[in-house]
XYZ file of C-alpha atoms in Angstrom:
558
model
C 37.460 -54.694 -29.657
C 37.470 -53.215 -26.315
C 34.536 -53.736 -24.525
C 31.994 -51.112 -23.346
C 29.435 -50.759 -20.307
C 26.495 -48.102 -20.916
C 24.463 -47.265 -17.815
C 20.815 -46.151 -18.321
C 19.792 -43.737 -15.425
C 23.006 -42.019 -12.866
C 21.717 -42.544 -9.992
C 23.413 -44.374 -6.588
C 23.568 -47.838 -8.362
C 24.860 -47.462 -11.678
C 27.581 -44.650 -10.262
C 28.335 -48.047 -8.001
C 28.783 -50.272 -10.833
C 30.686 -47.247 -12.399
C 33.353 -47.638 -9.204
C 33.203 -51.826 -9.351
C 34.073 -51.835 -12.966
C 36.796 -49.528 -12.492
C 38.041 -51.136 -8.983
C 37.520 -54.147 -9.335
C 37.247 -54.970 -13.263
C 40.486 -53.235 -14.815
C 38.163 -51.318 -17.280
C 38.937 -47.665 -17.805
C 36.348 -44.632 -17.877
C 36.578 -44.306 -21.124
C 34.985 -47.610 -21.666
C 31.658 -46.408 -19.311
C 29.039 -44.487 -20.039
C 26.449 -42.637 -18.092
C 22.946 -41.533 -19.404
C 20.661 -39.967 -17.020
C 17.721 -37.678 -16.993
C 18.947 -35.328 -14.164
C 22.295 -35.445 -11.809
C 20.251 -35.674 -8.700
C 18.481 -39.415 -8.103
C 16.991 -40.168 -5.284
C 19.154 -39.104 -3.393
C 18.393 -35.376 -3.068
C 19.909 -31.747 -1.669
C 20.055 -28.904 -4.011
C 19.655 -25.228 -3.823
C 15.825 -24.591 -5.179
C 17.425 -22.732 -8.275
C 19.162 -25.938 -9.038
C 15.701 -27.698 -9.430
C 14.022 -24.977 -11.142
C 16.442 -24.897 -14.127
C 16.257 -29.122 -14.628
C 12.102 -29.108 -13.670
C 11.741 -26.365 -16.411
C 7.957 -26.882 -17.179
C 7.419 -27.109 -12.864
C 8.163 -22.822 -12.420
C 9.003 -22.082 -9.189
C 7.543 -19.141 -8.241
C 9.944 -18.364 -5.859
C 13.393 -20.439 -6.207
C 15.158 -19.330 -2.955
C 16.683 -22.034 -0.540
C 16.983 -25.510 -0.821
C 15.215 -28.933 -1.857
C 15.275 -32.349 -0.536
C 12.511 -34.125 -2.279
C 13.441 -37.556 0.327
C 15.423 -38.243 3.105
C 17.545 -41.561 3.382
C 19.062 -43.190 6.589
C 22.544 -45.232 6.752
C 23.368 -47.672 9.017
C 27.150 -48.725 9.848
C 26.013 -52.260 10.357
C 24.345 -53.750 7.434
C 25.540 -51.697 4.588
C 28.633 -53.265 4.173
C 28.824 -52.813 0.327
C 28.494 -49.183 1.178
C 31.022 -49.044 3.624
C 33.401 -51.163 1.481
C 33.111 -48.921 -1.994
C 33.331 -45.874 -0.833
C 36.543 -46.283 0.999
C 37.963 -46.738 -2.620
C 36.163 -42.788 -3.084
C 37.952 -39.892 -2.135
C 36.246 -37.229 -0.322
C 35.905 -34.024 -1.649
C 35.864 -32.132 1.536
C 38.638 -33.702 3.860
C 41.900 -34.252 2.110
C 43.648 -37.625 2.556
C 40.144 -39.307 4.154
C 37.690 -41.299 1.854
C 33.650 -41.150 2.108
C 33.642 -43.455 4.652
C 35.839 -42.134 6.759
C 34.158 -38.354 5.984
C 30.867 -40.216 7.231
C 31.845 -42.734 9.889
C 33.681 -39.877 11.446
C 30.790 -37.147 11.352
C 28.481 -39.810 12.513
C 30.541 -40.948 16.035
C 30.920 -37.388 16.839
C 27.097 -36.818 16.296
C 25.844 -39.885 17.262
C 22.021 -39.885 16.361
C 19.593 -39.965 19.968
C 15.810 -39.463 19.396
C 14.305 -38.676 22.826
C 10.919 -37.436 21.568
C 10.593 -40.011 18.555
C 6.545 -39.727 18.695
C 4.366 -36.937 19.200
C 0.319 -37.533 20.283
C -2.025 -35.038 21.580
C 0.313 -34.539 25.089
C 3.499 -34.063 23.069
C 6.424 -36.409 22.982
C 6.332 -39.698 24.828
C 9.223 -39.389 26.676
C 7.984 -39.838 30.260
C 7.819 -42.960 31.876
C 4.205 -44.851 31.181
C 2.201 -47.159 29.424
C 2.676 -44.871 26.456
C 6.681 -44.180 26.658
C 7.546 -45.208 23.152
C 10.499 -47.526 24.487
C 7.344 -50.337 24.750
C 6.663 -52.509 21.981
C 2.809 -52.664 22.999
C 2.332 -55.712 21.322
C -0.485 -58.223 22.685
C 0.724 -62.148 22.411
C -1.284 -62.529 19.421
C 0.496 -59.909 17.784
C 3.705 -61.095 19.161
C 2.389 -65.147 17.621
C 2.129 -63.062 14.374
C 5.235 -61.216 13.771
C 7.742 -63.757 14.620
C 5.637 -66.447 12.293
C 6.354 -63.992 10.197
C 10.439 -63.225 10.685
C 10.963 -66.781 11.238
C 9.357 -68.236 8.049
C 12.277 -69.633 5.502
C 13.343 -67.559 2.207
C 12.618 -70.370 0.893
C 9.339 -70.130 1.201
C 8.933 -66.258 0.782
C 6.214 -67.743 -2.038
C 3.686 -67.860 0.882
C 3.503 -64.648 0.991
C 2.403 -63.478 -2.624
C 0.856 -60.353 -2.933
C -0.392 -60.624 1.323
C -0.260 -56.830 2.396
C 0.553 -55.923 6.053
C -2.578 -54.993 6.452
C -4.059 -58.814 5.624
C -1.254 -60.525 7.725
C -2.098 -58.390 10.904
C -6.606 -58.428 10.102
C -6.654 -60.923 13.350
C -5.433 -58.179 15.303
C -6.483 -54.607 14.482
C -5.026 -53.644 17.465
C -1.633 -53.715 16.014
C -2.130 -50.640 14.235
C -1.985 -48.766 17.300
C 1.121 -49.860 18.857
C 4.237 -48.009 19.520
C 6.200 -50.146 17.491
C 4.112 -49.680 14.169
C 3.744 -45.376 14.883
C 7.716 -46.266 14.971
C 8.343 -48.978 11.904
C 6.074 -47.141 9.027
C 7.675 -44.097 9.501
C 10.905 -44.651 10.252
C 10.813 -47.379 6.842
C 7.776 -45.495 5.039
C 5.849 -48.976 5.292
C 1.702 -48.713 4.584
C -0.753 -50.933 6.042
C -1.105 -52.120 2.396
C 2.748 -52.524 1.772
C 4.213 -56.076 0.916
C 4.331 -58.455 4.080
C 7.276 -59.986 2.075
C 9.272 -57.112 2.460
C 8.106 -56.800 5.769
C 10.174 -60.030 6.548
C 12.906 -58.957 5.271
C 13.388 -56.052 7.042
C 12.548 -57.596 10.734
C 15.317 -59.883 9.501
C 17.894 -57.463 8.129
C 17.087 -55.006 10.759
C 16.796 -56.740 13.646
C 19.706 -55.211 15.238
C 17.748 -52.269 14.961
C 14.270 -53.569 16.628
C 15.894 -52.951 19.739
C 16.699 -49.349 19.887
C 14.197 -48.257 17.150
C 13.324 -45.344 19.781
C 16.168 -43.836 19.803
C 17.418 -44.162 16.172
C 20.877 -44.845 17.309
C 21.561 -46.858 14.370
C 20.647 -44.222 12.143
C 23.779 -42.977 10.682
C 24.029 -39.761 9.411
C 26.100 -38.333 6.141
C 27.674 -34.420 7.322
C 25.603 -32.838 4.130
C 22.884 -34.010 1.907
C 23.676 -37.492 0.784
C 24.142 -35.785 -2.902
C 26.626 -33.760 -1.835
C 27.892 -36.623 0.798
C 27.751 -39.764 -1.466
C 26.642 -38.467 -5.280
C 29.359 -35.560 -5.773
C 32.049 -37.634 -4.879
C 30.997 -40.668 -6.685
C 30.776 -38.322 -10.091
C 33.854 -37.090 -9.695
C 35.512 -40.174 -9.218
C 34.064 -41.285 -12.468
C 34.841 -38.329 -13.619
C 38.463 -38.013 -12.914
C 38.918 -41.468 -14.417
C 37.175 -40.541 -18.041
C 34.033 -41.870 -17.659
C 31.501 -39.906 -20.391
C 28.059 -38.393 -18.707
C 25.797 -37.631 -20.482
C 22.517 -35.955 -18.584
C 18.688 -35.519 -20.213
C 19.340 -38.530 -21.907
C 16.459 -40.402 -22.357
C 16.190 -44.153 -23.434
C 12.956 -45.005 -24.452
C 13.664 -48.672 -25.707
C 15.864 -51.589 -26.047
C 16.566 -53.806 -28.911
C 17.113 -57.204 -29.010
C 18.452 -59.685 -30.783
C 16.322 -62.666 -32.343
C 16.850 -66.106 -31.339
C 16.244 -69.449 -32.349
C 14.104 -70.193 -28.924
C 13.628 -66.402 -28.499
C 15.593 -67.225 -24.802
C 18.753 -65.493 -24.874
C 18.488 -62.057 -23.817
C 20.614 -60.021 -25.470
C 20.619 -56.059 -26.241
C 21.757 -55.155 -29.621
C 20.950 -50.838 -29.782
C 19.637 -48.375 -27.456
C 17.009 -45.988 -29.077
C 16.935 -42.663 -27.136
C 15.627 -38.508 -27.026
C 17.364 -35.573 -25.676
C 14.883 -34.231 -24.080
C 17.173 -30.882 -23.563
C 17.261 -30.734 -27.685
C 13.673 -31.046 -28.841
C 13.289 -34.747 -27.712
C 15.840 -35.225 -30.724
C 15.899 -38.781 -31.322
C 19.165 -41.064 -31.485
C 20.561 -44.808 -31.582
C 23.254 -46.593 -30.033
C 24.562 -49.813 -31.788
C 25.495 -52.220 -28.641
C 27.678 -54.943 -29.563
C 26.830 -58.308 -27.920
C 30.102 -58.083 -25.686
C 28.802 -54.631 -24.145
C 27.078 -54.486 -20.977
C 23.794 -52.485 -20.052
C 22.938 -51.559 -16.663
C 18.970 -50.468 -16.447
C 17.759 -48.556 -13.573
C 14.211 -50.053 -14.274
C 12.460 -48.225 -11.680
C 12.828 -44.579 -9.637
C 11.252 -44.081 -6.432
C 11.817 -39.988 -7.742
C 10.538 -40.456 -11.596
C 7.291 -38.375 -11.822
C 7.299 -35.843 -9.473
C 6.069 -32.338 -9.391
C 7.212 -29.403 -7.227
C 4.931 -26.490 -5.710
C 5.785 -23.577 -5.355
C 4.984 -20.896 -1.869
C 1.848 -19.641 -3.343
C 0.971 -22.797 -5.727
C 0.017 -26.028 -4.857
C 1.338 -29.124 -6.989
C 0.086 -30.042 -10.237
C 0.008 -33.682 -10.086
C 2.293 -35.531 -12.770
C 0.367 -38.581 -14.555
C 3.270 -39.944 -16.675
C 4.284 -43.653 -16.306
C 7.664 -43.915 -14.312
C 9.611 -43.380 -17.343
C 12.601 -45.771 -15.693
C 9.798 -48.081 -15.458
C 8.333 -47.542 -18.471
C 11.741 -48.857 -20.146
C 11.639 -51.790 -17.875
C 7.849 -52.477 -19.506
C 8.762 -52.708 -22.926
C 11.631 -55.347 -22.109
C 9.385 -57.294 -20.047
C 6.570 -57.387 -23.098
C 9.011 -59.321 -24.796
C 10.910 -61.527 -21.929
C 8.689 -63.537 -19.820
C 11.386 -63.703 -17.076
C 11.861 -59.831 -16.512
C 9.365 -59.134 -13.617
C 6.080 -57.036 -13.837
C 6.542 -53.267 -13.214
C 2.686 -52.480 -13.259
C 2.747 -54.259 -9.626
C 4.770 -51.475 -8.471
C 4.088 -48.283 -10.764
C 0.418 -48.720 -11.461
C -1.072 -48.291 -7.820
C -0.002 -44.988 -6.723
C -2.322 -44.955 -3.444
C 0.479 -47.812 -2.718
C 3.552 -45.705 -2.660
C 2.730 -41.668 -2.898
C 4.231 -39.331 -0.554
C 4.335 -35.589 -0.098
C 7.267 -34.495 1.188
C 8.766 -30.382 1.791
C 11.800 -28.478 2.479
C 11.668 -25.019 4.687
C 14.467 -22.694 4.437
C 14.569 -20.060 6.855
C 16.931 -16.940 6.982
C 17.393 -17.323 11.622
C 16.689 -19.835 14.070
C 13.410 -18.830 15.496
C 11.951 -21.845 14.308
C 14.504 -24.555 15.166
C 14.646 -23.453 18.634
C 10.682 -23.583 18.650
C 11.453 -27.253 17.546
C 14.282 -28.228 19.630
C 12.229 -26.878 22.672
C 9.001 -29.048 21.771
C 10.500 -31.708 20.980
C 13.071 -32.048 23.448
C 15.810 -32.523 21.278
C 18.698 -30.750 19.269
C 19.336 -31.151 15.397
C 20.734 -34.289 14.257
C 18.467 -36.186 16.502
C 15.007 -36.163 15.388
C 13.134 -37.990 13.319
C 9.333 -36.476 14.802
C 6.117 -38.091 13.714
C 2.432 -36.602 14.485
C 1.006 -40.145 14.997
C -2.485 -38.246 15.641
C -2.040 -36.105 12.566
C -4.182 -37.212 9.633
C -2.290 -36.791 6.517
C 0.281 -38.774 9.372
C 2.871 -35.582 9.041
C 6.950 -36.372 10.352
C 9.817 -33.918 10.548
C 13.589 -34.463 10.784
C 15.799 -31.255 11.770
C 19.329 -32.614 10.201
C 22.488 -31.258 11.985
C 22.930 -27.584 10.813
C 24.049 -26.670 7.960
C 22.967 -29.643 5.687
C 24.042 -27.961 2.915
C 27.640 -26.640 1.678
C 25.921 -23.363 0.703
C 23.628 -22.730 3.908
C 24.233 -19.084 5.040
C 24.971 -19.604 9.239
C 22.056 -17.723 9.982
C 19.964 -20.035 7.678
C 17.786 -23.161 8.810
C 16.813 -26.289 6.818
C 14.352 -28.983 7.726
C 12.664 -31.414 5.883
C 8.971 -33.147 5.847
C 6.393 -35.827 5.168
C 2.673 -36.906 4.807
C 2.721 -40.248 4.053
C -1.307 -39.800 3.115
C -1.749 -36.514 1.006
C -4.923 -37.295 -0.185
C -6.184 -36.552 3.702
C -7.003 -33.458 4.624
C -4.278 -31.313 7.034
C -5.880 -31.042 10.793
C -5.363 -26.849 10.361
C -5.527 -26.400 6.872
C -8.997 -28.045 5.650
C -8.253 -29.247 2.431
C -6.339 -32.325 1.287
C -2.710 -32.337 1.151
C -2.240 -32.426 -2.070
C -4.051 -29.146 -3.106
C -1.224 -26.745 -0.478
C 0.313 -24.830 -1.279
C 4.092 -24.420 0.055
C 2.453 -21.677 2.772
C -0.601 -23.389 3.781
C 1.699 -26.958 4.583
C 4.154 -24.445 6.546
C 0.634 -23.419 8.474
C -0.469 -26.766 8.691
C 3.183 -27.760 10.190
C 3.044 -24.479 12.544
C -0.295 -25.951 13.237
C 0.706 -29.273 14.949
C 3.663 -27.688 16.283
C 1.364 -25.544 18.230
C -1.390 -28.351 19.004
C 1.551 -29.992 21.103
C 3.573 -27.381 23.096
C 3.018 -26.965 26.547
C 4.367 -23.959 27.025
C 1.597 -21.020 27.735
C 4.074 -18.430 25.649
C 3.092 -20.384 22.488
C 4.381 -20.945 19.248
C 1.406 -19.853 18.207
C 1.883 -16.595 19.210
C 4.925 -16.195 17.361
C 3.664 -17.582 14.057
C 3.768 -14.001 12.438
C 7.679 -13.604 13.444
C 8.434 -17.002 12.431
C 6.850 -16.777 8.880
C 8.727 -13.640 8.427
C 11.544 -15.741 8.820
C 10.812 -18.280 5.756
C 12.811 -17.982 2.915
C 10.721 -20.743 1.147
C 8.713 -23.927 1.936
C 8.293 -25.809 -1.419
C 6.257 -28.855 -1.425
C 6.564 -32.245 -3.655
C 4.777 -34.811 -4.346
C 6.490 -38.129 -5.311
C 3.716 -40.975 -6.863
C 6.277 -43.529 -6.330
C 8.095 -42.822 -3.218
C 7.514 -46.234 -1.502
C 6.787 -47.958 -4.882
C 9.664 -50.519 -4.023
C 7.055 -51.867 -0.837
C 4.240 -52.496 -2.967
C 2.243 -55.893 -2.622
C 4.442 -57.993 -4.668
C 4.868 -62.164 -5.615
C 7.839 -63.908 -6.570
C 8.879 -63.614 -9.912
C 7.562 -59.599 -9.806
C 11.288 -58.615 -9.377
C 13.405 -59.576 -12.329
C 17.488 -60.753 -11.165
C 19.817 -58.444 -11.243
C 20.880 -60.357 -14.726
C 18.121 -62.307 -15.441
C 18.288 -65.933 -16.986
C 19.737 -66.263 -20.494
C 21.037 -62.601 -20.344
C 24.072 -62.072 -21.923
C 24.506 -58.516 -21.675
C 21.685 -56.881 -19.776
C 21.864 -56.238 -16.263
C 18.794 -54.632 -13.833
C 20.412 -52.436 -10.410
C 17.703 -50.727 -8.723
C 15.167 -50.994 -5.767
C 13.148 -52.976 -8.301
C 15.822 -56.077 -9.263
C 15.956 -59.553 -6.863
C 18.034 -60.742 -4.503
C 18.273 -63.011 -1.507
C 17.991 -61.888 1.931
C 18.850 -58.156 1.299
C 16.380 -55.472 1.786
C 14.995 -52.420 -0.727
C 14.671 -49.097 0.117
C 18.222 -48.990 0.972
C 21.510 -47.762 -0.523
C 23.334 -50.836 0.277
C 20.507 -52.870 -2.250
C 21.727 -50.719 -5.099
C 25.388 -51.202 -4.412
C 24.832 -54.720 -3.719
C 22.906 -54.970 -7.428
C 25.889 -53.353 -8.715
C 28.690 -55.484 -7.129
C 26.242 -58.284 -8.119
C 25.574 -57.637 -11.766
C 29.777 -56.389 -11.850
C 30.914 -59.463 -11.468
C 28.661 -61.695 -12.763
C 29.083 -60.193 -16.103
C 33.201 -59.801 -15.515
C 33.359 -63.947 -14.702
C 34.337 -62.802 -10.675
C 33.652 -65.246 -8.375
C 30.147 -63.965 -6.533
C 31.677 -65.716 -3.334
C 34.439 -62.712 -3.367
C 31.646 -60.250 -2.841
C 31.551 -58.354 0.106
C 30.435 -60.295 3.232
C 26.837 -59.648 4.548
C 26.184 -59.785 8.254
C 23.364 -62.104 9.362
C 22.274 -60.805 12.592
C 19.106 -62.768 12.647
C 21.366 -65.738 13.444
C 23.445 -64.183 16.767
C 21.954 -65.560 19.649
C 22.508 -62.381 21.862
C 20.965 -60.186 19.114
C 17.957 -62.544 18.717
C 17.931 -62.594 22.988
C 17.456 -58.724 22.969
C 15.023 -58.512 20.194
C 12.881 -61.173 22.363
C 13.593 -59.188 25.574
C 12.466 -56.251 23.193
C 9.525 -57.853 21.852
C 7.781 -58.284 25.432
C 8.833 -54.716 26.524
C-alpha cells in the first residue's frame, strides 16, 4: 500500500515538509495532502478584495488596496534550513534562479540600513549623544543580568519555568528604558511579560545580530510580500508535482487508536467540516503507516479585520489550530499544554494595519522624518502609548501595486491603550482614526515648520484604504512557558503524528521564525522516513565564535 502524508493547516511549515518529502523522501505529490483553512498563513500580502472574499462574515466596507496582517524578517545567517529548501524551489518571477537566489539577490542590492531606528519626543536618535540608539544603555547590574541569562546551559532551561522578562529584570526597572529594549521588543515583538526562556534563546541565536541591532543590517528582505516571495512558489511547486490542496478544510479532531498501556500514539481518522459547504462534516480513515503533520497553533487564527469607517469586532473563538492541538493533548499526557499560550491574550495581542495610497505624498513625508528611504525602516514611537512602529518596505511590495501607489504597514503592540491623538483605545479605531492617530505622531516629531500637519487634508485625499487588524495571538509563541509546554515535533511513542509549528520543541532554535517551521519540518521528515537526523542541515552556533562573542561584549558596554 503506498503510503500517504496528510498535512493539517498550509501554512510555511507543512508546505516545507511538502518540499522534504518530495526532495528528500522519494514520495510523489500524489501521496500528500494539504488541508488548510485559507491560502494565506502567517505569512501575509494580498490585495484587500482577496481577504474580503475568504473573511466573508468580516465585510469590508471598502476592499481597495492591500493587506498585510504581520510582517516577518529573514536573516541570511541563521536560517539555514530556509536558505537550503528553497534553492530546490523555482522562482516564479526570474527564470532559471530559485527563491534563494530571487531573495539573496534583491537583498545585497538593497541592503537593509536603519538610520532613524527610534523615534522620542525630538525625532529620531540619530545624532551623536547619550541617547544615539547605537548605545546599549545598560547599567552593570543589567549587564550581571542578561549574560546570567545567555550564558545559562540548555540544559538547564528548567530554571526558567514560567519567569517572564519582566520578573528576571524586577532588580532593575531601569532596564525598561534602555535603548536596547525600545530596540529588542520591537524588532522581536517581545512583552515585558513574554517568556525569559525564549528570551535566551534568542540572545543566543541572535547574537550576531546584538551588534548591529540599530541598523537592522541583518534584516533580510524578500522583493514582494513573503506570500508572494516564499508561499506562491512553494504551492506551486507542490502543485506542479500533484500534490492535492484542499482549502476551508477544517479538522476538528483526531482519532486514535487504543492501546494496551494507552502509550503509543497513533492516529487512525481525521474528522473534519467544510466550512465553505455548510460546515458539512467528513472523515478520513488514516492507516497506521500514514503520516500527519498538525500545525497545532497559528499566530494568525482568530483575527478580525476593520474596515475605514468601522472599527474591529473582536473575535473570541479558541485558536482553532490550537483547539485541535487541545483535544490530542486531553488524551496524551506528553503533548504540551496549549492553554499556556492561547488562553492569555493580554500575552500575545497585536493590532497591526496596512495603508494604501494612490501617490507618494506620504512616503516622502516619511522618508523626510525619518531620515531614511524605503527598504530601510523599521520606526518605533518609543513615547507613543499604544507603543505604535512603522516599516515602509521597498516600493512596490506587491506584484499588483499601481507605480503611483504606496504601501506601508503598522503596529501597536498594546491596543487596549488609548492612541496619544485619537482618545480612545486602540482597539475601538477605526481604519481612519489609526491613519489620524499615525498622522498624529508623524506630526508630534517633525521639525520642519512647513508641517505634515498642514498637509494632512492632501495626504488623506491620497488614501486608498487603511484597514486595521487585530491578531489575539500574534506573539502567542513568547508566552510564559515551562518545559514540557511544547510537545516534540513527534512526540514519544508517536508512530504517525508529527507537530511543525511555532508551538512544537526543539533544542537551541528559536520561534517566531521561518527557519523554526522548516526546521520542524526537516525534523519531523526524516524522523518519520528513518533519515539520519545528523544529515540535517547544519545550524550555525555563533554564540560559540570568539570574535562574535568579543563584539557582542564590546557591544554590551557601548
Amino acid at each position: 500500500m503506498t503510503r500517504k502524508a496528510y498535512m493539517i493547516g498550509t501554512g510555511i511549515g507543512n508546505l516545507a515538509a511538502g518540499i522534504y518529502l518530495i526532495r528528500d523522501g522519494g514520495f510523489k505529490g500524489e501521496q500528500i495532502t494539504m488541508m488548510g483553512l485559507e491560502t494565506h498563513g502567517a505569512n501575509d500580502g494580498a490585495a484587500a478584495a482577496d481577504y474580503a472574499n475568504e473573511y466573508s462574515n468580516q465585510a469590508l466596507s471598502n476592499s481597495k488596496g492591500f493587506l498585510a496582517k504581520g510582517g516577518r524578517m529573514l536573516n541570511e545567517e541563521t536560517y539555514e534550513n530556509l536558505w537550503d529548501l528553497m534553492s530546490s524551489v523555482p522562482s516564479l518571477d526570474n527564470p532559471g534562479q530559485t527563491v534563494t537566489d530571487d531573495i539573496l539577490n534583491f537583498d545585497h542590492a538593497h541592503p537593509t540600513h536603519d538610520v532613524g531606528r527610534l523615534i522620542d519626543r525630538n525625532g529620531p536618535r540619530i545624532n551623536p549623544g547619550p541617547d544615539n540608539y547605537r548605545h546599549m544603555q545598560f547599567t552593570n547590574k543589567e549587564r550581571a543580568l542578561l549574560s546570567t541569562l545567555m550564558l545559562m546551559p540548555e540544559k538547564n532551561e528548567e530554571k526558567l519555568n514560567n519567569i517572564s522578562i519582566a520578573e528576571w529584570f524586577k532588580s532593575s526597572p531601569h532596564f525598561w528604558d534602555t535603548n536596547f529594549w525600545h530596540m529588542w521588543q520591537t524588532t522581536f515583538a517581545f512583552k515585558r511579560a513574554s517568556s525569559a526562556m525564549e528570551l535566551r534563546r534568542y540572545m543566543n541565536r541572535m547574537i550576531l545580530e546584538f551588534t548591529r541591532i540599530n541598523t537592522l543590517e541583518g534584516v533580510t528582505r524578500t522583493p514582494y510580500n513573503q506570500y508572494e516571495s516564499l508561499i506562491l512558489p512553494m504551492r506551486k511547486f507542490l502543485e506542479d508535482r500533484g500534490v492535492t490542496f484542499i482549502n476551508n478544510r477544517k479538522v476538528t479532531e483526531l482519532e486514535f487508536k487504543d492501546t494496551a498501556l494507552q502509550d503509543d500514539i497513533i492516529v487512525t481518522g481525521l474528522k473534519y467540516e467544510e466550512v465553505d459547504n455548510d460546515n458539512k462534516e467528513g472523515h478520513i480513515d488514516i492507516a497506521e503507516d500514514d503520516m500527519v503533520f498538525d500545525c497545532n497553533g497559528s499566530i494568525t487564527d482568530s483575527s478580525s479585520i476593520g474596515s475605514w469607517d468601522k472599527p474591529v469586532t473582536e473575535n473570541m473563538e479558541y485558536a482553532p489550530s490550537a483547539a485541535l492541538w487541545k483535544q490530542a493533548a486531553s488524551k496524551f499526557y506528553s503533548l504540551g499544554h496549549p492553554d499556556k499560550f492561547f488562553n492569555d491574550r493580554t500575552q500575545s495581542e497585536w493590532y497591526s494595519f496596512t495603508i494604501t495610497t494612490n501617490n507618494h505624498l506620504l512616503l516622502e513625508n516619511i522618508a523626510r522624518i525619518t531620515q531614511q528611504q524605503p527598504g530601510n525602516a523599521l520606526n518605533t514611537w518609543i513615547d507613543s502609548t499604544p507603543l505604535m512602529s512603522i516599516v515602509v518596505h521597498h516600493q512596490p511590495h506587491f506584484h499588483a501595486q499601481k507605480p503611483n501607489e504606496t504601501v506601508l504597514w503598522g503596529y501597536f503592540m498594546y491596543p487596549r491603550r488609548n492612541g496619544d491623538f485619537v482618545q480612545k483605545p486602540v482597539m475601538e479605531m477605526t481604519g481612519e482614526e489609526v491613519l489620524d492617530e499615525f498622522l498624529g505622531q508623524l506630526a508630534a516629531v517633525d521639525p520642519a515648520k512647513d508641517n505634515i500637519r498642514d498637509h494632512f487634508d492632501e495626504i488623506k485625499k491620497s488614501i486608498v484604504n487603511c484597514i486595521p487588524v487585530y491578531m489575539p495571538y500574534a506573539s502567542a509563541l513568547f508566552n510564559q512557558r515551562a518545559v514540557g509546554d511544547r510537545p516534540d515535533v513527534v512526540p514519544k511513542h508517536s508512530k504517525n503524528l508529527a507537530f511543525i509549528s511555532q508551538f512544537c520543541e526543539q533544542p537551541f532554535d528559536m520561534v517566531f521564525t521561518e527557519q523554526y517551521s522548516y526546521r520542524a519540518a526537516q525534523r519531523a521528515v526524516y524522523t518519520f522516513l528513518g533519515i539520519p537526523l545528523s544529515e540535517m542541515t547544519p545550524m550555525h552556533h555563533y554564540e560559540k565564535d570568539p570574535k562574535i562573542m568579543a563584539r557582542a561584549a564590546k557591544t554590551m558596554f557601548r
